[in-house]
PDB file of C-alpha atoms in Angstrom:
ATOM      1  CA  MET A1407      73.805  92.436  88.758  1.00 97.00           C
ATOM      2  CA  LEU A1408      76.101  92.605  91.775  1.00 98.00           C
ATOM      3  CA  LEU A1409      77.902  95.915  92.482  1.00 98.00           C
ATOM      4  CA  VAL A1410      80.914  95.501  94.798  1.00 98.00           C
ATOM      5  CA  HIS A1411      82.714  98.365  96.535  1.00 98.00           C
ATOM      6  CA  GLY A1412      86.405  98.567  97.343  1.00 98.00           C
ATOM      7  CA  TRP A1413      88.746  98.692 100.330  1.00 98.00           C
ATOM      8  CA  GLY A1414      87.469 100.899 103.144  1.00 98.00           C
ATOM      9  CA  GLY A1415      84.307 101.762 101.228  1.00 98.00           C
ATOM     10  CA  ASP A1416      80.691 100.672 101.277  1.00 98.00           C
ATOM     11  CA  GLY A1417      77.776 100.123  98.935  1.00 98.00           C
ATOM     12  CA  ARG A1418      76.695 103.759  98.998  1.00 97.00           C
ATOM     13  CA  GLU A1419      79.256 104.618  96.336  1.00 97.00           C
ATOM     14  CA  TRP A1420      77.137 102.669  93.835  1.00 98.00           C
ATOM     15  CA  SER A1421      73.917 104.590  94.575  1.00 97.00           C
ATOM     16  CA  PRO A1422      73.664 106.588  91.287  1.00 97.00           C
ATOM     17  CA  HIS A1423      74.611 103.547  89.199  1.00 98.00           C
ATOM     18  CA  ALA A1424      72.152 101.288  91.010  1.00 98.00           C
ATOM     19  CA  GLU A1425      69.255 103.689  90.544  1.00 97.00           C
ATOM     20  CA  THR A1426      69.899 103.942  86.813  1.00 97.00           C
ATOM     21  CA  LEU A1427      70.601 100.251  86.207  1.00 97.00           C
ATOM     22  CA  ALA A1428      67.567  99.139  88.241  1.00 96.00           C
ATOM     23  CA  ASP A1429      65.361  99.985  85.251  1.00 93.00           C
ATOM     24  CA  ARG A1430      66.885  97.010  83.409  1.00 93.00           C
ATOM     25  CA  PHE A1431      68.426  94.695  86.000  1.00 95.00           C
ATOM     26  CA  ARG A1432      67.843  93.279  89.441  1.00 96.00           C
ATOM     27  CA  ILE A1433      70.553  95.079  91.416  1.00 97.00           C
ATOM     28  CA  VAL A1434      72.252  93.773  94.557  1.00 98.00           C
ATOM     29  CA  VAL A1435      74.626  96.134  96.395  1.00 98.00           C
ATOM     30  CA  PRO A1436      76.257  94.537  99.454  1.00 98.00           C
ATOM     31  CA  ASP A1437      78.583  95.915 102.091  1.00 98.00           C
ATOM     32  CA  LEU A1438      81.521  93.518 102.249  1.00 98.00           C
ATOM     33  CA  ARG A1439      82.355  91.903 105.572  1.00 98.00           C
ATOM     34  CA  GLY A1440      83.928  94.351 108.003  1.00 98.00           C
ATOM     35  CA  HIS A1441      82.694  97.292 105.938  1.00 98.00           C
ATOM     36  CA  GLY A1442      79.660  99.554 106.061  1.00 97.00           C
ATOM     37  CA  ARG A1443      76.720  97.989 107.883  1.00 96.00           C
ATOM     38  CA  SER A1444      77.923  94.391 107.615  1.00 97.00           C
ATOM     39  CA  GLU A1445      79.151  92.302 110.508  1.00 96.00           C
ATOM     40  CA  VAL A1446      82.755  92.853 111.605  1.00 97.00           C
ATOM     41  CA  PRO A1447      84.535  89.563 112.363  1.00 97.00           C
ATOM     42  CA  ASP A1448      87.709  89.602 114.442  1.00 98.00           C
ATOM     43  CA  GLU A1449      89.492  87.601 111.731  1.00 97.00           C
ATOM     44  CA  GLY A1450      89.025  86.685 108.084  1.00 98.00           C
ATOM     45  CA  ASN A1451      88.331  90.119 106.629  1.00 98.00           C
ATOM     46  CA  THR A1452      89.976  89.152 103.330  1.00 98.00           C
ATOM     47  CA  PRO A1453      88.975  89.147  99.653  1.00 98.00           C
ATOM     48  CA  THR A1454      88.816  85.349  99.570  1.00 98.00           C
ATOM     49  CA  GLU A1455      86.347  85.228 102.448  1.00 98.00           C
ATOM     50  CA  MET A1456      84.399  88.161 100.992  1.00 98.00           C
ATOM     51  CA  ALA A1457      84.015  86.260  97.714  1.00 98.00           C
ATOM     52  CA  SER A1458      82.743  83.256  99.662  1.00 98.00           C
ATOM     53  CA  ASP A1459      80.222  85.502 101.432  1.00 98.00           C
ATOM     54  CA  LEU A1460      78.959  86.788  98.105  1.00 98.00           C
ATOM     55  CA  ALA A1461      78.606  83.267  96.701  1.00 98.00           C
ATOM     56  CA  THR A1462      76.450  82.320  99.682  1.00 98.00           C
ATOM     57  CA  MET A1463      74.379  85.469  99.273  1.00 98.00           C
ATOM     58  CA  ILE A1464      73.782  84.826  95.557  1.00 97.00           C
ATOM     59  CA  GLU A1465      72.664  81.276  96.272  1.00 97.00           C
ATOM     60  CA  GLU A1466      70.345  82.360  99.085  1.00 97.00           C
ATOM     61  CA  LEU A1467      68.802  85.105  96.948  1.00 96.00           C
ATOM     62  CA  GLY A1468      68.278  82.651  94.102  1.00 95.00           C
ATOM     63  CA  THR A1469      69.365  85.135  91.454  1.00 92.00           C
ATOM     64  CA  GLY A1470      71.187  82.667  89.253  1.00 93.00           C
ATOM     65  CA  PRO A1471      74.532  83.681  87.726  1.00 97.00           C
ATOM     66  CA  VAL A1472      75.223  87.419  88.005  1.00 97.00           C
ATOM     67  CA  THR A1473      77.178  90.066  86.218  1.00 97.00           C
ATOM     68  CA  VAL A1474      79.514  91.187  88.992  1.00 98.00           C
ATOM     69  CA  VAL A1475      80.978  94.690  88.852  1.00 98.00           C
ATOM     70  CA  GLY A1476      83.781  95.455  91.296  1.00 98.00           C
ATOM     71  CA  HIS A1477      85.980  98.450  91.999  1.00 98.00           C
ATOM     72  CA  SER A1478      89.542  98.206  93.387  1.00 98.00           C
ATOM     73  CA  MET A1479      89.524  95.493  96.080  1.00 98.00           C
ATOM     74  CA  GLY A1480      85.986  94.786  94.885  1.00 98.00           C
ATOM     75  CA  GLY A1481      87.451  93.980  91.469  1.00 98.00           C
ATOM     76  CA  GLN A1482      89.696  91.399  93.072  1.00 98.00           C
ATOM     77  CA  VAL A1483      86.726  90.022  95.018  1.00 98.00           C
ATOM     78  CA  ALA A1484      84.692  89.850  91.791  1.00 98.00           C
ATOM     79  CA  ASN A1485      87.368  87.828  90.032  1.00 98.00           C
ATOM     80  CA  LEU A1486      87.864  85.536  93.034  1.00 98.00           C
ATOM     81  CA  LEU A1487      84.116  84.929  93.008  1.00 98.00           C
ATOM     82  CA  ALA A1488      84.327  84.004  89.311  1.00 98.00           C
ATOM     83  CA  VAL A1489      87.293  81.675  89.872  1.00 98.00           C
ATOM     84  CA  HIS A1490      86.266  79.935  93.105  1.00 98.00           C
ATOM     85  CA  HIS A1491      82.479  79.977  92.628  1.00 98.00           C
ATOM     86  CA  PRO A1492      82.103  79.906  88.829  1.00 98.00           C
ATOM     87  CA  HIS A1493      78.460  78.815  88.878  1.00 97.00           C
ATOM     88  CA  THR A1494      77.503  82.166  90.451  1.00 98.00           C
ATOM     89  CA  VAL A1495      79.051  84.458  87.815  1.00 98.00           C
ATOM     90  CA  ARG A1496      78.028  85.136  84.223  1.00 97.00           C
ATOM     91  CA  SER A1497      80.559  87.913  83.539  1.00 97.00           C
ATOM     92  CA  VAL A1498      82.944  90.267  85.344  1.00 98.00           C
ATOM     93  CA  VAL A1499      83.528  94.017  85.127  1.00 98.00           C
ATOM     94  CA  ALA A1500      86.611  95.067  87.127  1.00 98.00           C
ATOM     95  CA  LEU A1501      87.326  98.789  87.541  1.00 98.00           C
ATOM     96  CA  ASP A1502      90.929  99.656  88.487  1.00 98.00           C
ATOM     97  CA  PRO A1503      91.124  96.267  90.200  1.00 98.00           C
ATOM     98  CA  ALA A1504      93.491  95.480  93.062  1.00 98.00           C
ATOM     99  CA  HIS A1505      95.648  93.032  91.182  1.00 98.00           C
ATOM    100  CA  GLY A1506      98.707  93.135  88.954  1.00 98.00           C
ATOM    101  CA  ALA A1507     100.952  94.996  91.417  1.00 98.00           C
ATOM    102  CA  HIS A1508     104.595  95.069  90.349  1.00 97.00           C
ATOM    103  CA  GLY A1509     107.826  97.037  90.610  1.00 96.00           C
ATOM    104  CA  ALA A1510     107.850  99.971  92.992  1.00 96.00           C
ATOM    105  CA  GLU A1511     104.310  99.234  94.166  1.00 96.00           C
ATOM    106  CA  VAL A1512     105.342  95.778  95.375  1.00 98.00           C
ATOM    107  CA  LYS A1513     108.339  97.211  97.196  1.00 97.00           C
ATOM    108  CA  GLN A1514     106.007  99.564  99.103  1.00 97.00           C
ATOM    109  CA  ILE A1515     103.661  96.803 100.283  1.00 98.00           C
ATOM    110  CA  PRO A1516     105.549  95.792 103.483  1.00 98.00           C
ATOM    111  CA  THR A1517     105.845  99.421 104.610  1.00 97.00           C
ATOM    112  CA  ARG A1518     102.201 100.146 103.878  1.00 97.00           C
ATOM    113  CA  LEU A1519     101.035  97.011 105.678  1.00 98.00           C
ATOM    114  CA  ALA A1520     103.092  97.944 108.743  1.00 98.00           C
ATOM    115  CA  GLU A1521     101.465 101.386 108.721  1.00 98.00           C
ATOM    116  CA  TYR A1522      97.979  99.911 108.429  1.00 98.00           C
ATOM    117  CA  ARG A1523      98.662  97.507 111.272  1.00 98.00           C
ATOM    118  CA  GLU A1524      99.919 100.353 113.433  1.00 98.00           C
ATOM    119  CA  ARG A1525      97.556 103.175 112.498  1.00 97.00           C
ATOM    120  CA  GLY A1526      94.703 101.438 110.685  1.00 97.00           C
ATOM    121  CA  ALA A1527      92.138 103.654 109.010  1.00 97.00           C
ATOM    122  CA  ARG A1528      94.065 106.862 109.671  1.00 97.00           C
ATOM    123  CA  ALA A1529      96.966 105.657 107.520  1.00 97.00           C
ATOM    124  CA  ALA A1530      94.602 104.345 104.859  1.00 98.00           C
ATOM    125  CA  ALA A1531      92.690 107.641 104.736  1.00 97.00           C
ATOM    126  CA  SER A1532      95.895 109.472 103.855  1.00 93.00           C
ATOM    127  CA  PHE A1533      96.435 107.091 100.944  1.00 91.00           C
ATOM    128  CA  VAL A1534      92.840 107.401  99.713  1.00 95.00           C
ATOM    129  CA  ALA A1535      92.958 111.209  99.826  1.00 96.00           C
ATOM    130  CA  GLY A1536      95.461 111.169  96.962  1.00 95.00           C
ATOM    131  CA  ALA A1537      93.465 108.818  94.730  1.00 96.00           C
ATOM    132  CA  PHE A1538      91.355 111.373  92.844  1.00 97.00           C
ATOM    133  CA  SER A1539      91.847 113.335  89.655  1.00 96.00           C
ATOM    134  CA  LEU A1540      91.598 117.116  89.505  1.00 93.00           C
ATOM    135  CA  GLN A1541      88.242 116.681  87.754  1.00 92.00           C
ATOM    136  CA  ALA A1542      86.674 114.647  90.581  1.00 95.00           C
ATOM    137  CA  PRO A1543      83.269 115.970  91.707  1.00 95.00           C
ATOM    138  CA  PRO A1544      83.330 118.233  94.777  1.00 96.00           C
ATOM    139  CA  GLY A1545      82.951 116.317  98.013  1.00 97.00           C
ATOM    140  CA  LEU A1546      83.952 112.921  96.628  1.00 97.00           C
ATOM    141  CA  ARG A1547      87.375 112.904  98.282  1.00 97.00           C
ATOM    142  CA  THR A1548      85.936 113.964 101.637  1.00 97.00           C
ATOM    143  CA  ALA A1549      83.204 111.332 101.445  1.00 97.00           C
ATOM    144  CA  HIS A1550      85.721 108.547 100.897  1.00 97.00           C
ATOM    145  CA  VAL A1551      88.063 109.758 103.602  1.00 98.00           C
ATOM    146  CA  ARG A1552      85.148 109.774 106.057  1.00 97.00           C
ATOM    147  CA  THR A1553      84.024 106.299 105.011  1.00 98.00           C
ATOM    148  CA  MET A1554      87.564 104.958 105.328  1.00 98.00           C
ATOM    149  CA  LEU A1555      87.925 106.488 108.792  1.00 98.00           C
ATOM    150  CA  GLY A1556      84.749 104.678 109.820  1.00 97.00           C
ATOM    151  CA  THR A1557      86.181 101.276 108.852  1.00 98.00           C
ATOM    152  CA  PRO A1558      87.645  99.281 111.781  1.00 98.00           C
ATOM    153  CA  ASP A1559      91.436  99.388 111.943  1.00 98.00           C
ATOM    154  CA  HIS A1560      91.896  95.609 111.970  1.00 98.00           C
ATOM    155  CA  VAL A1561      89.682  95.282 108.874  1.00 98.00           C
ATOM    156  CA  ILE A1562      91.893  97.758 107.005  1.00 98.00           C
ATOM    157  CA  ALA A1563      95.037  95.759 107.818  1.00 98.00           C
ATOM    158  CA  GLN A1564      93.533  92.322 107.244  1.00 98.00           C
ATOM    159  CA  SER A1565      91.976  93.340 103.930  1.00 98.00           C
ATOM    160  CA  TYR A1566      95.252  94.778 102.668  1.00 98.00           C
ATOM    161  CA  ALA A1567      97.200  91.687 103.718  1.00 98.00           C
ATOM    162  CA  GLY A1568      94.509  89.542 102.109  1.00 98.00           C
ATOM    163  CA  MET A1569      95.015  91.379  98.854  1.00 98.00           C
ATOM    164  CA  TYR A1570      98.810  91.289  98.746  1.00 98.00           C
ATOM    165  CA  THR A1571     100.721  89.269 101.377  1.00 98.00           C
ATOM    166  CA  ASP A1572      98.646  86.353 102.711  1.00 98.00           C
ATOM    167  CA  THR A1573      99.486  82.902 101.374  1.00 97.00           C
ATOM    168  CA  ASP A1574      96.433  82.946  99.095  1.00 96.00           C
ATOM    169  CA  ALA A1575      96.770  86.620  98.077  1.00 98.00           C
ATOM    170  CA  VAL A1576      96.535  87.332  94.343  1.00 98.00           C
ATOM    171  CA  GLY A1577      97.348  91.048  94.185  1.00 98.00           C
ATOM    172  CA  VAL A1578     100.977  90.758  93.042  1.00 98.00           C
ATOM    173  CA  ARG A1579     101.449  90.249  89.318  1.00 98.00           C
ATOM    174  CA  PRO A1580     102.633  86.598  89.090  1.00 98.00           C
ATOM    175  CA  GLN A1581      99.830  85.461  91.397  1.00 98.00           C
ATOM    176  CA  SER A1582      97.380  87.702  89.528  1.00 98.00           C
ATOM    177  CA  GLU A1583      98.290  86.090  86.230  1.00 98.00           C
ATOM    178  CA  ALA A1584      97.816  82.617  87.688  1.00 97.00           C
ATOM    179  CA  TYR A1585      94.335  83.324  89.006  1.00 96.00           C
ATOM    180  CA  LEU A1586      93.221  85.237  85.913  1.00 97.00           C
ATOM    181  CA  ARG A1587      94.119  82.180  83.834  1.00 97.00           C
ATOM    182  CA  ARG A1588      91.556  80.260  85.890  1.00 97.00           C
ATOM    183  CA  ARG A1589      88.746  82.727  85.151  1.00 97.00           C
ATOM    184  CA  LEU A1590      86.524  81.263  82.419  1.00 97.00           C
ATOM    185  CA  GLN A1591      83.847  83.964  82.203  1.00 97.00           C
ATOM    186  CA  PRO A1592      84.096  86.919  79.793  1.00 97.00           C
ATOM    187  CA  ALA A1593      85.497  89.951  81.567  1.00 97.00           C
ATOM    188  CA  LEU A1594      86.010  93.650  81.068  1.00 97.00           C
ATOM    189  CA  ALA A1595      88.763  95.455  82.978  1.00 98.00           C
ATOM    190  CA  VAL A1596      89.119  99.233  83.003  1.00 98.00           C
ATOM    191  CA  TRP A1597      92.415 100.775  84.111  1.00 98.00           C
ATOM    192  CA  THR A1598      93.562 104.321  84.746  1.00 98.00           C
ATOM    193  CA  SER A1599      97.153 103.148  84.099  1.00 97.00           C
ATOM    194  CA  ALA A1600      98.219 102.544  80.500  1.00 98.00           C
ATOM    195  CA  GLU A1601     100.909 100.086  81.623  1.00 97.00           C
ATOM    196  CA  ALA A1602      98.436  98.061  83.674  1.00 98.00           C
ATOM    197  CA  ALA A1603      96.002  97.995  80.761  1.00 98.00           C
ATOM    198  CA  ARG A1604      98.732  96.660  78.434  1.00 98.00           C
ATOM    199  CA  TRP A1605      99.658  94.017  80.980  1.00 98.00           C
ATOM    200  CA  GLU A1606      96.105  92.771  81.532  1.00 98.00           C
ATOM    201  CA  ARG A1607      95.450  92.604  77.800  1.00 98.00           C
ATOM    202  CA  SER A1608      98.270  90.046  77.652  1.00 96.00           C
ATOM    203  CA  THR A1609      96.385  87.819  80.137  1.00 96.00           C
ATOM    204  CA  LEU A1610      93.091  87.602  78.230  1.00 96.00           C
ATOM    205  CA  HIS A1611      92.100  84.151  76.993  1.00 95.00           C
ATOM    206  CA  THR A1612      88.299  84.034  77.185  1.00 95.00           C
ATOM    207  CA  PRO A1613      86.272  85.137  74.125  1.00 93.00           C
ATOM    208  CA  GLY A1614      84.373  88.356  74.697  1.00 92.00           C
ATOM    209  CA  SER A1615      86.938  89.752  77.161  1.00 96.00           C
ATOM    210  CA  ARG A1616      88.636  93.114  76.773  1.00 96.00           C
ATOM    211  CA  VAL A1617      90.577  95.826  78.588  1.00 98.00           C
ATOM    212  CA  ASP A1618      89.879  99.579  78.393  1.00 98.00           C
ATOM    213  CA  HIS A1619      92.056 102.503  79.481  1.00 98.00           C
ATOM    214  CA  TRP A1620      90.586 105.694  80.982  1.00 97.00           C
ATOM    215  CA  PRO A1621      93.527 108.103  81.274  1.00 96.00           C
ATOM    216  CA  ASP A1622      91.345 111.006  82.407  1.00 91.00           C
ATOM    217  CA  SER A1623      90.281 109.382  85.689  1.00 96.00           C
ATOM    218  CA  GLY A1624      91.395 108.948  89.256  1.00 97.00           C
ATOM    219  CA  HIS A1625      91.190 105.619  91.040  1.00 97.00           C
ATOM    220  CA  TYR A1626      87.473 106.063  91.840  1.00 98.00           C
ATOM    221  CA  LEU A1627      86.690 106.229  88.149  1.00 98.00           C
ATOM    222  CA  HIS A1628      83.141 104.895  88.516  1.00 98.00           C
ATOM    223  CA  GLU A1629      82.222 107.839  90.748  1.00 98.00           C
ATOM    224  CA  GLU A1630      84.124 110.436  88.770  1.00 98.00           C
ATOM    225  CA  HIS A1631      82.295 109.255  85.621  1.00 97.00           C
ATOM    226  CA  PRO A1632      79.020 107.606  86.713  1.00 97.00           C
ATOM    227  CA  ARG A1633      77.143 107.947  83.404  1.00 97.00           C
ATOM    228  CA  ARG A1634      80.100 106.682  81.428  1.00 97.00           C
ATOM    229  CA  THR A1635      80.392 103.740  83.827  1.00 98.00           C
ATOM    230  CA  VAL A1636      76.717 102.844  83.448  1.00 98.00           C
ATOM    231  CA  ARG A1637      77.050 102.881  79.668  1.00 97.00           C
ATOM    232  CA  LEU A1638      80.126 100.696  79.919  1.00 97.00           C
ATOM    233  CA  ILE A1639      78.322  98.156  82.096  1.00 97.00           C
ATOM    234  CA  GLU A1640      75.270  98.083  79.816  1.00 95.00           C
ATOM    235  CA  ASP A1641      77.473  97.620  76.737  1.00 93.00           C
ATOM    236  CA  CYS A1642      79.383  94.824  78.465  1.00 91.00           C
ATOM    237  CA  VAL A1643      76.175  92.968  79.334  1.00 92.00           C
ATOM    238  CA  ALA A1644      74.890  93.360  75.786  1.00 89.00           C
ATOM    239  CA  SER A1645      78.194  92.108  74.380  1.00 84.00           C
ATOM    240  CA  VAL A1646      78.170  89.016  76.587  1.00 80.00           C
ATOM    241  CA  ALA A1647      74.553  88.294  75.657  1.00 68.00           C
ATOM    242  CA  GLY A1648      75.524  88.432  71.996  1.00 65.00           C
ATOM    243  CA  HIS A1649      78.169  85.742  72.303  1.00 58.00           C
TER     244      HIS A1649
END
């Protein structure tokens, strides 16, 4: 099982999940390129390249196909891994994934990208600070702001552009729909937005796939509800095994 963090994060956010799931699965928790303790290239800090990195890692570890669980940008990376390197992925769990942007969110992308190119992690930290529900555990917001501030500025900008504006970006809804049609593995998506959940349900075409809606969560739903997330992952694996 591969647990993939999101934009401006690192693998530490999966620590409680990894410790629990390790009783049943071999767990791999990477830091994506440019993030955490991984190498920081000058260029190429994009979801597409991150998915390629993970494919290489899976092959070198000799794990065979994995269940890949990704949050936010990590959800996009997980799906890109499934689409571009299908032999490495058994199933996908995507938690509030960074795809399906539309409407007002799309209109904000050029302004946000300009801010990230100018101010890097400082601008991104302001965005992340507002991504939690009132029920989020104490200290979670501060931990993510600190982790974001420790991410190199050029990685913040390149990752965001890689998600939404580069020529191969899949974060905007029409491009998201096109790449999700290419995903052949069963997948579970969990959204905090009811509208996004309705939209992604309309894209499902692989047996065993489904979309859930958690209205009581902020964007970092896996950390606000770690036990619930572990149960969800275990149920997803069991469901895939039963097909």
